[in-house]
Tab-separated table of C-alpha atoms in Angstrom:
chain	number	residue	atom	x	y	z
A	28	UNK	CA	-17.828	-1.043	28.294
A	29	UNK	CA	-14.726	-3.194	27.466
A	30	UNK	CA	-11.114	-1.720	27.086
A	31	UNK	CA	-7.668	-2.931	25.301
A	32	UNK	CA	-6.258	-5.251	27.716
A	33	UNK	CA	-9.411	-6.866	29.274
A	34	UNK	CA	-10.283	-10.518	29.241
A	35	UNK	CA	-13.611	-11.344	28.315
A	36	UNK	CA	-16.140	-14.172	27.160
A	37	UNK	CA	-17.859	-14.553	24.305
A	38	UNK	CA	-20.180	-16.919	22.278
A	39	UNK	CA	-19.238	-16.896	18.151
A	40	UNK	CA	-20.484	-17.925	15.330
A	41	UNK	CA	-19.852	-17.796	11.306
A	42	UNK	CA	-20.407	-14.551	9.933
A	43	UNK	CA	-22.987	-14.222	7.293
A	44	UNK	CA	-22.109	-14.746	3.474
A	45	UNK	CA	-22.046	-11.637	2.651
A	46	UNK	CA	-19.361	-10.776	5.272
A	47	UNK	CA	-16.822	-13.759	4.419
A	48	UNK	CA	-17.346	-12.999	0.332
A	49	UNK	CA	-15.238	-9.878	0.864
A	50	UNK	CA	-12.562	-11.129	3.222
A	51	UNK	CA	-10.187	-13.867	2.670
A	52	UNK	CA	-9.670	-14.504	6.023
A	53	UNK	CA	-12.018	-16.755	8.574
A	54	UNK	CA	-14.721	-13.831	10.066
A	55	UNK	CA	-17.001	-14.617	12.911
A	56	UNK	CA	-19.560	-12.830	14.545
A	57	UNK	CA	-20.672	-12.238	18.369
A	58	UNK	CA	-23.918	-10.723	20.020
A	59	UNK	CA	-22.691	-9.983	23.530
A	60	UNK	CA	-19.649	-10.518	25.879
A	61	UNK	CA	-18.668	-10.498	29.154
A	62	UNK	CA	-15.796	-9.512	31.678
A	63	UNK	CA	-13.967	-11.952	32.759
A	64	UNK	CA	-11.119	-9.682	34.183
A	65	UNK	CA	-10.659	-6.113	33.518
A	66	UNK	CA	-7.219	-4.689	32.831
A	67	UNK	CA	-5.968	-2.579	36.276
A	68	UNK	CA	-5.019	0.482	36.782
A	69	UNK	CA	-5.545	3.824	35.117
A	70	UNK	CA	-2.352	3.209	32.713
A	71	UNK	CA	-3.558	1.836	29.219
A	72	UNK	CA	-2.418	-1.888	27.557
A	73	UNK	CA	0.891	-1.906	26.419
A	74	UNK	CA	0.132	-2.816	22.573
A	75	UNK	CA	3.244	-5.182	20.914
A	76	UNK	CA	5.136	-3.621	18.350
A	77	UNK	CA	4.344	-5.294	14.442
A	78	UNK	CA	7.082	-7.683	14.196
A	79	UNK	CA	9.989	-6.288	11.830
A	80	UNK	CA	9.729	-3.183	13.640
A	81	UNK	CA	12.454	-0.772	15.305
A	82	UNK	CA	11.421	-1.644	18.898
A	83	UNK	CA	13.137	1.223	20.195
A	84	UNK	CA	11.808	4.728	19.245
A	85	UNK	CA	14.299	7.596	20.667
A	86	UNK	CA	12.409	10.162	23.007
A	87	UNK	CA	13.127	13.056	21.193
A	88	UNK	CA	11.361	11.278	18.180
A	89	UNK	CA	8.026	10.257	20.695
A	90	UNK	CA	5.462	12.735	19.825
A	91	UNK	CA	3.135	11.152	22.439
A	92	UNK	CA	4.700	13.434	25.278
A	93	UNK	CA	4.805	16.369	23.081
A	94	UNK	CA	2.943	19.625	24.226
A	95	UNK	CA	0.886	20.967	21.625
A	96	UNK	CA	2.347	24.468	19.871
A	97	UNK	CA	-1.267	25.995	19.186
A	98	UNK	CA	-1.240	28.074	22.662
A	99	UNK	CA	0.806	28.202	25.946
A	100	UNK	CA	-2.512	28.002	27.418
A	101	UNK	CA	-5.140	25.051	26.901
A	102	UNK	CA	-8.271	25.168	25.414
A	103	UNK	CA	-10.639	27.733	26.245
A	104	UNK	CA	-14.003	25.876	26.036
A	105	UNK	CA	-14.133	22.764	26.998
A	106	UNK	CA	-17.057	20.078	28.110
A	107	UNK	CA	-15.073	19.289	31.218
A	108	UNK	CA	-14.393	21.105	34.329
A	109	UNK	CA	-11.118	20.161	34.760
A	110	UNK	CA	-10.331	21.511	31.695
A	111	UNK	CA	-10.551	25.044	32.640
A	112	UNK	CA	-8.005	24.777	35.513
A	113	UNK	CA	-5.753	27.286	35.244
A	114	UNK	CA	-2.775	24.451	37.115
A	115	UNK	CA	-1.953	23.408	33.570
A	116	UNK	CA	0.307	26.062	31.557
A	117	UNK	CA	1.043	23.592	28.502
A	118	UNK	CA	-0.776	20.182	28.559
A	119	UNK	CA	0.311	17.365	26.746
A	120	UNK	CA	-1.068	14.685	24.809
A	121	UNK	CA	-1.625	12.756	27.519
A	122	UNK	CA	-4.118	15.496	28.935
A	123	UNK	CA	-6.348	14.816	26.420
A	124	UNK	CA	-9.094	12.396	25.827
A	125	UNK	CA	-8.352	10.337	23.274
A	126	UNK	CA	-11.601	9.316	22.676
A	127	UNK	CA	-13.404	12.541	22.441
A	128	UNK	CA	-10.173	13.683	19.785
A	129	UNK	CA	-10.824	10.253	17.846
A	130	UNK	CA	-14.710	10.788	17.197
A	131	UNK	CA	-16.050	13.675	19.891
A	132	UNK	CA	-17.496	11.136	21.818
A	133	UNK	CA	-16.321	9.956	25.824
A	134	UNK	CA	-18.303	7.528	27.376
A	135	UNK	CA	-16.789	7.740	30.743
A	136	UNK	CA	-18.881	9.964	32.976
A	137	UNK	CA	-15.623	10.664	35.197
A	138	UNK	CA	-13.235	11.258	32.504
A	139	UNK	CA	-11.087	13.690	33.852
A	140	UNK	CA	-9.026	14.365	30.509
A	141	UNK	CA	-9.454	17.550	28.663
A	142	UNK	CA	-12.385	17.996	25.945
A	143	UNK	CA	-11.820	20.955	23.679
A	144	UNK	CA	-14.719	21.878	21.388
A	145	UNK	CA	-14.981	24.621	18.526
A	146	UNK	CA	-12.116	25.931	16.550
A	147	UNK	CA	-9.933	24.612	19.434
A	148	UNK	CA	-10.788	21.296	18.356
A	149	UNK	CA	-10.171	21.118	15.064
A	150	UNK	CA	-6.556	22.583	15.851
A	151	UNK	CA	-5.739	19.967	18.496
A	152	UNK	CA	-7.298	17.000	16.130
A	153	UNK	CA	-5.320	17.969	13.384
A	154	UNK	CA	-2.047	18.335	15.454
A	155	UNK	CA	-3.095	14.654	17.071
A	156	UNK	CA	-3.158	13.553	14.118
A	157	UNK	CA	-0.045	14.970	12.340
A	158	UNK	CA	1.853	13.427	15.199
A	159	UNK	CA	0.573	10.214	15.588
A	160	UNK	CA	0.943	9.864	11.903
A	161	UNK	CA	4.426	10.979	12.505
A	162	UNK	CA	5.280	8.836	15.214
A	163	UNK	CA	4.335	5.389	13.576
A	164	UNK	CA	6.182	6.053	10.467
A	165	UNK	CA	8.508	6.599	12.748
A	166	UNK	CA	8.219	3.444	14.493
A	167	UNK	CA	7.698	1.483	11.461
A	168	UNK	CA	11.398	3.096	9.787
A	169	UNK	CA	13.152	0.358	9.119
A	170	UNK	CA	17.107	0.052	10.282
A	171	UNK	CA	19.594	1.136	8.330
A	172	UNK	CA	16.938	3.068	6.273
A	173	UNK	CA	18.410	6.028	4.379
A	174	UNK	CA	15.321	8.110	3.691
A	175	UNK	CA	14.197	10.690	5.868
A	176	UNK	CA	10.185	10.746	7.111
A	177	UNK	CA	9.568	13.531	4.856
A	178	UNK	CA	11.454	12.897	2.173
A	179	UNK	CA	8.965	9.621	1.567
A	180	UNK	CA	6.155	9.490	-0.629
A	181	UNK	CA	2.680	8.442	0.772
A	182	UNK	CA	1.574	4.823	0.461
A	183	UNK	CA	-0.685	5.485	-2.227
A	184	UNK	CA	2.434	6.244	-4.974
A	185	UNK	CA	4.375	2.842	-3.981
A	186	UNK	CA	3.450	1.131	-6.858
A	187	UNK	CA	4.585	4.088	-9.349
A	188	UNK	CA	8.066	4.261	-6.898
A	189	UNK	CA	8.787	0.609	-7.513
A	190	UNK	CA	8.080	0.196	-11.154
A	191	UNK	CA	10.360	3.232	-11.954
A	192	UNK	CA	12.998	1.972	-9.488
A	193	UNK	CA	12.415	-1.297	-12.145
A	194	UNK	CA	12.766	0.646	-15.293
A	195	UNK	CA	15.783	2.745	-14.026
A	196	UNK	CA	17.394	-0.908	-12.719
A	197	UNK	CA	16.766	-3.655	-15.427
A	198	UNK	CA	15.556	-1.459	-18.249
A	199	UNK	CA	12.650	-0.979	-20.211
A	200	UNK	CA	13.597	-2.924	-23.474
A	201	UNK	CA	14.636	-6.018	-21.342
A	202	UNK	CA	11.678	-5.925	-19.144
A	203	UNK	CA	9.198	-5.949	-22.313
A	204	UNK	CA	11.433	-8.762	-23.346
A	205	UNK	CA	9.900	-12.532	-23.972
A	206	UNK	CA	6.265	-12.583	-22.416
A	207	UNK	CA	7.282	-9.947	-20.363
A	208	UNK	CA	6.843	-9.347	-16.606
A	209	UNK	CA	5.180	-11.899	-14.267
A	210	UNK	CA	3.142	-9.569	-12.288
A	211	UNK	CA	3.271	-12.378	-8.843
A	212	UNK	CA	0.214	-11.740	-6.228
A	213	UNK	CA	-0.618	-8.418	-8.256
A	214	UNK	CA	-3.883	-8.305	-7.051
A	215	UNK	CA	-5.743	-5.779	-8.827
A	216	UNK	CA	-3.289	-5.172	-10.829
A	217	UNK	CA	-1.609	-1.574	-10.173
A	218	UNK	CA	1.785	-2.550	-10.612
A	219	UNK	CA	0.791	-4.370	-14.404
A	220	UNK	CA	-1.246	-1.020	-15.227
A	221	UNK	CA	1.695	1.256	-14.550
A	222	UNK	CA	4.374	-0.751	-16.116
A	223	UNK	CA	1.914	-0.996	-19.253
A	224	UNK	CA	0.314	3.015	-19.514
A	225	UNK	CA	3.780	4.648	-18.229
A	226	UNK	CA	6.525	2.799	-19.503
A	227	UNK	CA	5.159	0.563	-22.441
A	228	UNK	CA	6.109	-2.609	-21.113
A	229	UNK	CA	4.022	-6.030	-21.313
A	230	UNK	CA	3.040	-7.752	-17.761
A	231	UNK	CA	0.731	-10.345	-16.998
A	232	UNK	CA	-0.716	-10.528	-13.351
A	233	UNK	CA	-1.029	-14.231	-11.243
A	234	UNK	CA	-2.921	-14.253	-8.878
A	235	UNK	CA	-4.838	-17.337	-7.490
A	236	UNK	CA	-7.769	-15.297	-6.622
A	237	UNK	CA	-9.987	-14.517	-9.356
A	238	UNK	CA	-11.153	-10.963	-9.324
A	239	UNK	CA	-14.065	-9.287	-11.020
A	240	UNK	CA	-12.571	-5.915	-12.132
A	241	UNK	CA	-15.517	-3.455	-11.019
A	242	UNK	CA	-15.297	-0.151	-13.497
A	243	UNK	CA	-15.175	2.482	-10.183
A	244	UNK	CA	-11.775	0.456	-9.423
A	245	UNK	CA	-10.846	1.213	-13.420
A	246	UNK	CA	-11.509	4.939	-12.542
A	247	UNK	CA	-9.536	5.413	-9.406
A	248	UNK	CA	-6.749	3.317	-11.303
A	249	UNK	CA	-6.879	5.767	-14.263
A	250	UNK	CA	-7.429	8.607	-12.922
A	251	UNK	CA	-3.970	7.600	-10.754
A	252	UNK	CA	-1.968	6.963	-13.867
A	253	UNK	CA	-3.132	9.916	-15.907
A	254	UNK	CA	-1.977	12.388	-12.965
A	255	UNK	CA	1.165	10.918	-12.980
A	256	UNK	CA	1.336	11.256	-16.219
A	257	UNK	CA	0.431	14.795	-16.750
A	258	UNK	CA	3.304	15.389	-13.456
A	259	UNK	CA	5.655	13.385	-15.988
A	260	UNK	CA	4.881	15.667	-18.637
A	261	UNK	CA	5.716	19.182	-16.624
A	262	UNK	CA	2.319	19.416	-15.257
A	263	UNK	CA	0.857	19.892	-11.687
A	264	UNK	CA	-1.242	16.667	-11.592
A	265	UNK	CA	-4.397	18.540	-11.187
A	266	UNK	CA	-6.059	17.672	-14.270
A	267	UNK	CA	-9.357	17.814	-13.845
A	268	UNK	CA	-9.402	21.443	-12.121
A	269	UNK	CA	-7.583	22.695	-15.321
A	270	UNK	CA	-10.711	21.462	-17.606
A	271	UNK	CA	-9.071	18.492	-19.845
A	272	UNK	CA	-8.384	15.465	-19.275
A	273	UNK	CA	-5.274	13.318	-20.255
A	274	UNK	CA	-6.577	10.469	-22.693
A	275	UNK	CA	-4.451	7.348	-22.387
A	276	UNK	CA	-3.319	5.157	-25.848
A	277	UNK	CA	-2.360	1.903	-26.159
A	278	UNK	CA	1.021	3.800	-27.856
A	279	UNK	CA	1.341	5.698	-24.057
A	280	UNK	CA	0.804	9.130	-26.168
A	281	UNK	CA	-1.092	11.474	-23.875
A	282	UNK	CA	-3.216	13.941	-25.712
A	283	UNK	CA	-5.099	16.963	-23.951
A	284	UNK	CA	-9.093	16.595	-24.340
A	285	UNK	CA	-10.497	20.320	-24.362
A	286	UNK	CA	-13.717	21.280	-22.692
A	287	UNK	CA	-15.299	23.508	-24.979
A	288	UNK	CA	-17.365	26.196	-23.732
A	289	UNK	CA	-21.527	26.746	-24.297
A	290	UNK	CA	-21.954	29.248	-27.068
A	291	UNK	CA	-24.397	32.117	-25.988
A	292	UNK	CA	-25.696	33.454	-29.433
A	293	UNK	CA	-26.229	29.606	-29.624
A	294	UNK	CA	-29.838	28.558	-29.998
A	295	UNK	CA	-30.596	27.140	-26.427
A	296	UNK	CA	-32.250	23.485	-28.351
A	297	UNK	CA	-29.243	23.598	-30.107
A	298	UNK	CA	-26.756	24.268	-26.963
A	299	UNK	CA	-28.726	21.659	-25.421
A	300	UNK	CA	-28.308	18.802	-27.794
A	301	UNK	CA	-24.354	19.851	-28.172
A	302	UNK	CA	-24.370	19.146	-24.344
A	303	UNK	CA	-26.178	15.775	-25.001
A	304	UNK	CA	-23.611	14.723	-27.548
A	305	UNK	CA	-20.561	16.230	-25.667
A	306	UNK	CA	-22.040	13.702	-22.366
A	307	UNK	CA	-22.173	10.767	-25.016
A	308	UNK	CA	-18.774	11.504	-26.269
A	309	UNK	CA	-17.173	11.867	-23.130
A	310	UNK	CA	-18.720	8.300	-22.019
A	311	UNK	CA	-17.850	6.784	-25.173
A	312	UNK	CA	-13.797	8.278	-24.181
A	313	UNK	CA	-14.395	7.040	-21.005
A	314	UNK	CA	-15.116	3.397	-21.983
A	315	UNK	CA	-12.780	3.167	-24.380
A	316	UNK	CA	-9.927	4.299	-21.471
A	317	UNK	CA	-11.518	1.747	-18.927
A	318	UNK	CA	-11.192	-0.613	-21.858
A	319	UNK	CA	-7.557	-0.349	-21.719
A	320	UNK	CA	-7.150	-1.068	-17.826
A	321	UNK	CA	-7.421	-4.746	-18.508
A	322	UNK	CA	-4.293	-6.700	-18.295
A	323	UNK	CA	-3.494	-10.585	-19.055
A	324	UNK	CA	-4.243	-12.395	-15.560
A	325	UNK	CA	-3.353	-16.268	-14.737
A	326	UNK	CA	-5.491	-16.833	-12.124
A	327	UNK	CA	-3.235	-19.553	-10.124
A	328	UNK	CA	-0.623	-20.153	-7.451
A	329	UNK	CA	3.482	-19.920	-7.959
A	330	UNK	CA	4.845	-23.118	-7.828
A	331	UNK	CA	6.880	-26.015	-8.913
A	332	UNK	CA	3.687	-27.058	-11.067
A	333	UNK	CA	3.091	-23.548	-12.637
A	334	UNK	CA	6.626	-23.633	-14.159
A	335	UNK	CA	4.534	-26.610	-15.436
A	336	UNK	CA	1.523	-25.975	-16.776
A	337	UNK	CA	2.608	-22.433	-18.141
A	338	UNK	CA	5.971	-23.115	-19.106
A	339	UNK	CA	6.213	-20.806	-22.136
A	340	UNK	CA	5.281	-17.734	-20.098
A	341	UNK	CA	7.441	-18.383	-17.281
A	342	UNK	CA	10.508	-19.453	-19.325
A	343	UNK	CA	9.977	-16.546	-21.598
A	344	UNK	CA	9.064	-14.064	-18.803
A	345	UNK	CA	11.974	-11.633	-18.000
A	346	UNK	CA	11.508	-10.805	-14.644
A	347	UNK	CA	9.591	-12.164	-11.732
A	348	UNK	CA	8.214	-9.281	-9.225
A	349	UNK	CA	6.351	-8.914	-5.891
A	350	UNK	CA	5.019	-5.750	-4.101
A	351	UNK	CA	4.560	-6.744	-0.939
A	352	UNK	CA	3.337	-10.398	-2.049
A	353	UNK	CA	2.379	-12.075	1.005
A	354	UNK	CA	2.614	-15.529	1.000
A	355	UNK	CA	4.368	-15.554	-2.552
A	356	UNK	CA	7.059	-14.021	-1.387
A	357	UNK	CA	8.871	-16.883	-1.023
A	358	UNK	CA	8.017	-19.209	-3.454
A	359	UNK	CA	9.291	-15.866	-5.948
A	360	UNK	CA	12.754	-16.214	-4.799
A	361	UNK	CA	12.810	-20.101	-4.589
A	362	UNK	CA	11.368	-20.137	-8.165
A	363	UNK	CA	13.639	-17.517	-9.296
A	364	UNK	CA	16.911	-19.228	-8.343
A	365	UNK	CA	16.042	-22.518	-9.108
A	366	UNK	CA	15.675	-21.949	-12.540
A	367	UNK	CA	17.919	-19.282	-12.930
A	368	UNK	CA	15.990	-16.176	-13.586
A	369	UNK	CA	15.836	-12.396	-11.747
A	370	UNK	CA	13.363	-11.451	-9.493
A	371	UNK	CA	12.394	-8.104	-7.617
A	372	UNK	CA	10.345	-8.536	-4.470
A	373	UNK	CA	9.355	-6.395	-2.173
A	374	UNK	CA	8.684	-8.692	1.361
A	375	UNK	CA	6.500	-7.619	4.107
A	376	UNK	CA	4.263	-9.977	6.135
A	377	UNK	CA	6.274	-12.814	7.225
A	378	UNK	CA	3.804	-15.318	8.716
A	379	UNK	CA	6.305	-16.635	10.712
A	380	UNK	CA	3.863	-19.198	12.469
A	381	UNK	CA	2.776	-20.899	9.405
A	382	UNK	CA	6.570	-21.359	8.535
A	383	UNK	CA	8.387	-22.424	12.134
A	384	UNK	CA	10.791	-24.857	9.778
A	385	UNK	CA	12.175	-21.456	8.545
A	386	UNK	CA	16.255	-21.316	9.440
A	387	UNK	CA	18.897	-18.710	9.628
A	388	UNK	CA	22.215	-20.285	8.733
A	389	UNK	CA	22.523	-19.780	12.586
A	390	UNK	CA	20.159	-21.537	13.094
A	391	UNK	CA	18.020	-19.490	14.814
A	392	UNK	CA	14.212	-18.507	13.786
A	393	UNK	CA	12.432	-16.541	11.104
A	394	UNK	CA	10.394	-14.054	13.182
A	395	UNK	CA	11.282	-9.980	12.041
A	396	UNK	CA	10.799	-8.902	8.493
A	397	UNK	CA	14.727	-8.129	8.441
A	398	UNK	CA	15.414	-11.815	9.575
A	399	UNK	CA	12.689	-12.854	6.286
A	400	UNK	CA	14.985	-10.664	4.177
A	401	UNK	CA	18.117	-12.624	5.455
A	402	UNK	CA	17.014	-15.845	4.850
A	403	UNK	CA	16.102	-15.366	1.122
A	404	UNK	CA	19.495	-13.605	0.860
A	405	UNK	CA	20.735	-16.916	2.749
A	406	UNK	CA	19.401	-18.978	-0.458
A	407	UNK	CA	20.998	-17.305	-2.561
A	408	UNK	CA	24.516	-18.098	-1.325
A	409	UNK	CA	23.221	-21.730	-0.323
A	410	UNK	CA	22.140	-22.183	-4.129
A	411	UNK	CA	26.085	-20.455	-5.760
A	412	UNK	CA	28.493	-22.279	-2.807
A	413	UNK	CA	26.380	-26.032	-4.395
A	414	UNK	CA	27.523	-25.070	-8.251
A	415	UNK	CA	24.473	-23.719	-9.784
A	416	UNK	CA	25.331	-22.260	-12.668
A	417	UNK	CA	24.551	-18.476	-11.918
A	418	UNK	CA	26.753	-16.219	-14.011
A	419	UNK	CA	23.919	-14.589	-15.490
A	420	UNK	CA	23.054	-12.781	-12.532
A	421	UNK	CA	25.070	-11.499	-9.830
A	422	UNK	CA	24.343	-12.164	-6.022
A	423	UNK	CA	20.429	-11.293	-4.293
A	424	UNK	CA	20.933	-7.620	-3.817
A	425	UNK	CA	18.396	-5.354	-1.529
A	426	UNK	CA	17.981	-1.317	-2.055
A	427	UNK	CA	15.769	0.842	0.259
A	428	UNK	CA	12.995	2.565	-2.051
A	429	UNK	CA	11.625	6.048	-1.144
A	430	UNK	CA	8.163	5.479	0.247
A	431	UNK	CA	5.846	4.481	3.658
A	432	UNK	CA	6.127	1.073	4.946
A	433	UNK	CA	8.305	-2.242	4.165
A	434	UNK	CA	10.507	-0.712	1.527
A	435	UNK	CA	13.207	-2.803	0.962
A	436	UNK	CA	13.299	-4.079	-2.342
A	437	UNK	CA	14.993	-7.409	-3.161
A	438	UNK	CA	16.396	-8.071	-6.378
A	439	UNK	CA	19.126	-10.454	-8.457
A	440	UNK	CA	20.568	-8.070	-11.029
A	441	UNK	CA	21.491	-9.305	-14.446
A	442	UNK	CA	24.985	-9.211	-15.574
A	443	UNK	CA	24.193	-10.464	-19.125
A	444	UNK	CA	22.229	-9.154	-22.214
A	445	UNK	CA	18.662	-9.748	-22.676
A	446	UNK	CA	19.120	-11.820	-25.815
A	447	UNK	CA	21.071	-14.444	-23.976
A	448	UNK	CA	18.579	-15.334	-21.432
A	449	UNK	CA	15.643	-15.028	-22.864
A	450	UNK	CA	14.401	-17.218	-26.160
């Protein structure tokens, strides 16, 4: 058995094909392992904080000391002696295996934590996990953030958050402007999707990695939009309990697609070849939806050269933007400046070892997420105090948006009309 913190030995080798086609990272593989030190001591590693993060997390806010509220008493049945002691009025978190609450499993035959079972369980796993899930977006809050924990919306809705926060910031005639929005590092393409099916507005997606759109990614993409849209339209988002679905248009006209009901007095041959066409037309809706989640994709880096080789898009484009673009995060806001046009990026890895030329104007280095966000800010001013003609746009601006994770949004608002900067 090997635990977080222990030093051990192992022979790798390249994973098969199969595992490195889905990952875009290096992946090796490993047999067996041994020991070389174990970690001492009963207390567990002491895991570093992501970088970025508050380091400090106030007491009051640390649910890992936190009794549980389901009874002054502990569990009842348990699968450990120790457990039924009556020397414990109101254990805490730290009573408990952590283990055996992960996956009801504990390997260690001494494990002298507590092991509920039955309703008990479920109670004090759902509890764990409400406060764990509490505590890191806690942890991961970002200074100076203005939103409250539950006044966020889960990470799933980020990409609807962000292309409203567009909309409501640039506007939707100027962002369907020229070719539109560059879409930078969109990945599957979310961010295009809603901007297209919820606001009407033209984006194309670059992305160096070409991607084979598989249909049950169409579905869980469509099925995303059209709740939103039937919330946007007064609804509860819970289409398919109601018994219609919302059918989406190029035009971004919903339209309510009745289920109708089998006919008794109906002939049952009959009421079974209705069902058989009703099944074909639904598929034939169906493909002509997934049909629509397609958007224009440019499947290469952001660079000097792409201003290059696809000059008419990007001089035409109205906006470059970036949800949480990795690597491109950068080379958006260098792009962006240099020739003069607005971006929106959201920043959240910072790869700080692959960049250790990275500079504050202090001088010192580009290691925290908030320190990334300073130094494009930094460019900014570098790029107005040498003369570059920036009246267009006023100075790199950042706004906290209203959902889980890195949600600082940085942006260069325009000051001029559309027709001025874009042919």
């Amino acid at each position: 058995m090997v635990r977080c913190g222990d030093s051990i030995k192992l022979k790798a080798f390249e994973a098969s094909e199969d595992e490195r086609a889905c990952r875009e990272h290096e992946v090796y593989q490993a047999t067996d392992f041994s020991v070389l030190k174990a970690w001492p001591g009963d207390n567990p590693f002491p895991t570093e904080l992501a970088m970025g993060l508050k380091q400090q997390v106030s007491t009051n806010n640390n649910k890992a000391t936190v009794s549980p509220s389901i009874n002054n008493t502990p569990p009842a049945s348990t699968t450990h002696p120790s457990a039924t002691t009556t020397s414990i009025a109101s254990p805490v978190w730290t009573d408990y295996c952590k283990f055996w609450i992960n996956s009801r499993k504990c390997l260690k035959r001494d494990c002298k934590k507590l092991h509920p079972t039955g309703d008990n369980y479920a109670k004090i796993q759902e509890m764990w996990v409400r406060e764990r899930t509490l505590a890191r977006q806690e942890r991961s809050k970002l200074q100076d953030d203005p939103h409250s924990i539950p006044s966020k919306v889960p990470h799933s809705q980020r990409a609807f958050i962000f292309c409203r926060w567009l909309v409501d910031t640039f506007g939707q005639e100027y962002l369907n402007s020229g070719s539109g929005v560059l879409d930078i590092a969109g990945g599957k393409g979310e961010i295009s999707l809603f901007l297209k099916h919820m606001f009407g507005i033209h984006s194309t997606v670059v992305e160096p990695n070409a991607r084979r759109d598989k249909s049950y990614q169409r579905r869980n993409l469509m099925d995303v939009i059209q709740r939103q849209l039937d919330i946007e339209d007064g609804g509860d988002g819970h289409i398919h309990r109601r018994g219609f679905s919302v059918r989406l248009t190029p035009s971004n006209a919903t339209e309510e697609v009745s289920q109708p009901r089998v006919n008794p007095n109906v002939d049952a041959q009959e009421q079974q070849e209705e069902q058989v066409d009703r099944v074909k037309e639904r598929r034939r809706i169906k493909k002509q939806q997934e049909a629509q989640f397609v958007v224009p994709r440019l499947c290469t880096l952001l660079d000097d050269q792409f201003a290059v080789d696809h000059k008419d898009v990007f001089e035409r484009a109205s906006i470059l933007i970036g949800m949480h673009p990795d690597q491109a995060t950068e080379p958006i806001v260098t792009l962006a400046l240099k020739h003069n046009k607005p971006f929106a990026v959201v920043p959240c890895c910072v790869f700080a070892h692959e960049n250790p030329e990275r500079r504050l104007l202090d001088g010192s280095k580009v290691s925290t997420t908030l320190e990334f966000i300073q130094y494009l800010t930094e460019k900014d001013n570098l790029i107005r105090e040498g003369g570059l003609d920036s009246s267009k746009f006023g100075p790199v601006s950042k706004q906290f948006l209203p959902f889980d994770g890195m949600n600082i949004v940085l942006y260069r608002p325009r000051l001029a009309s559309p027709s001025s900067q874009i042919a």
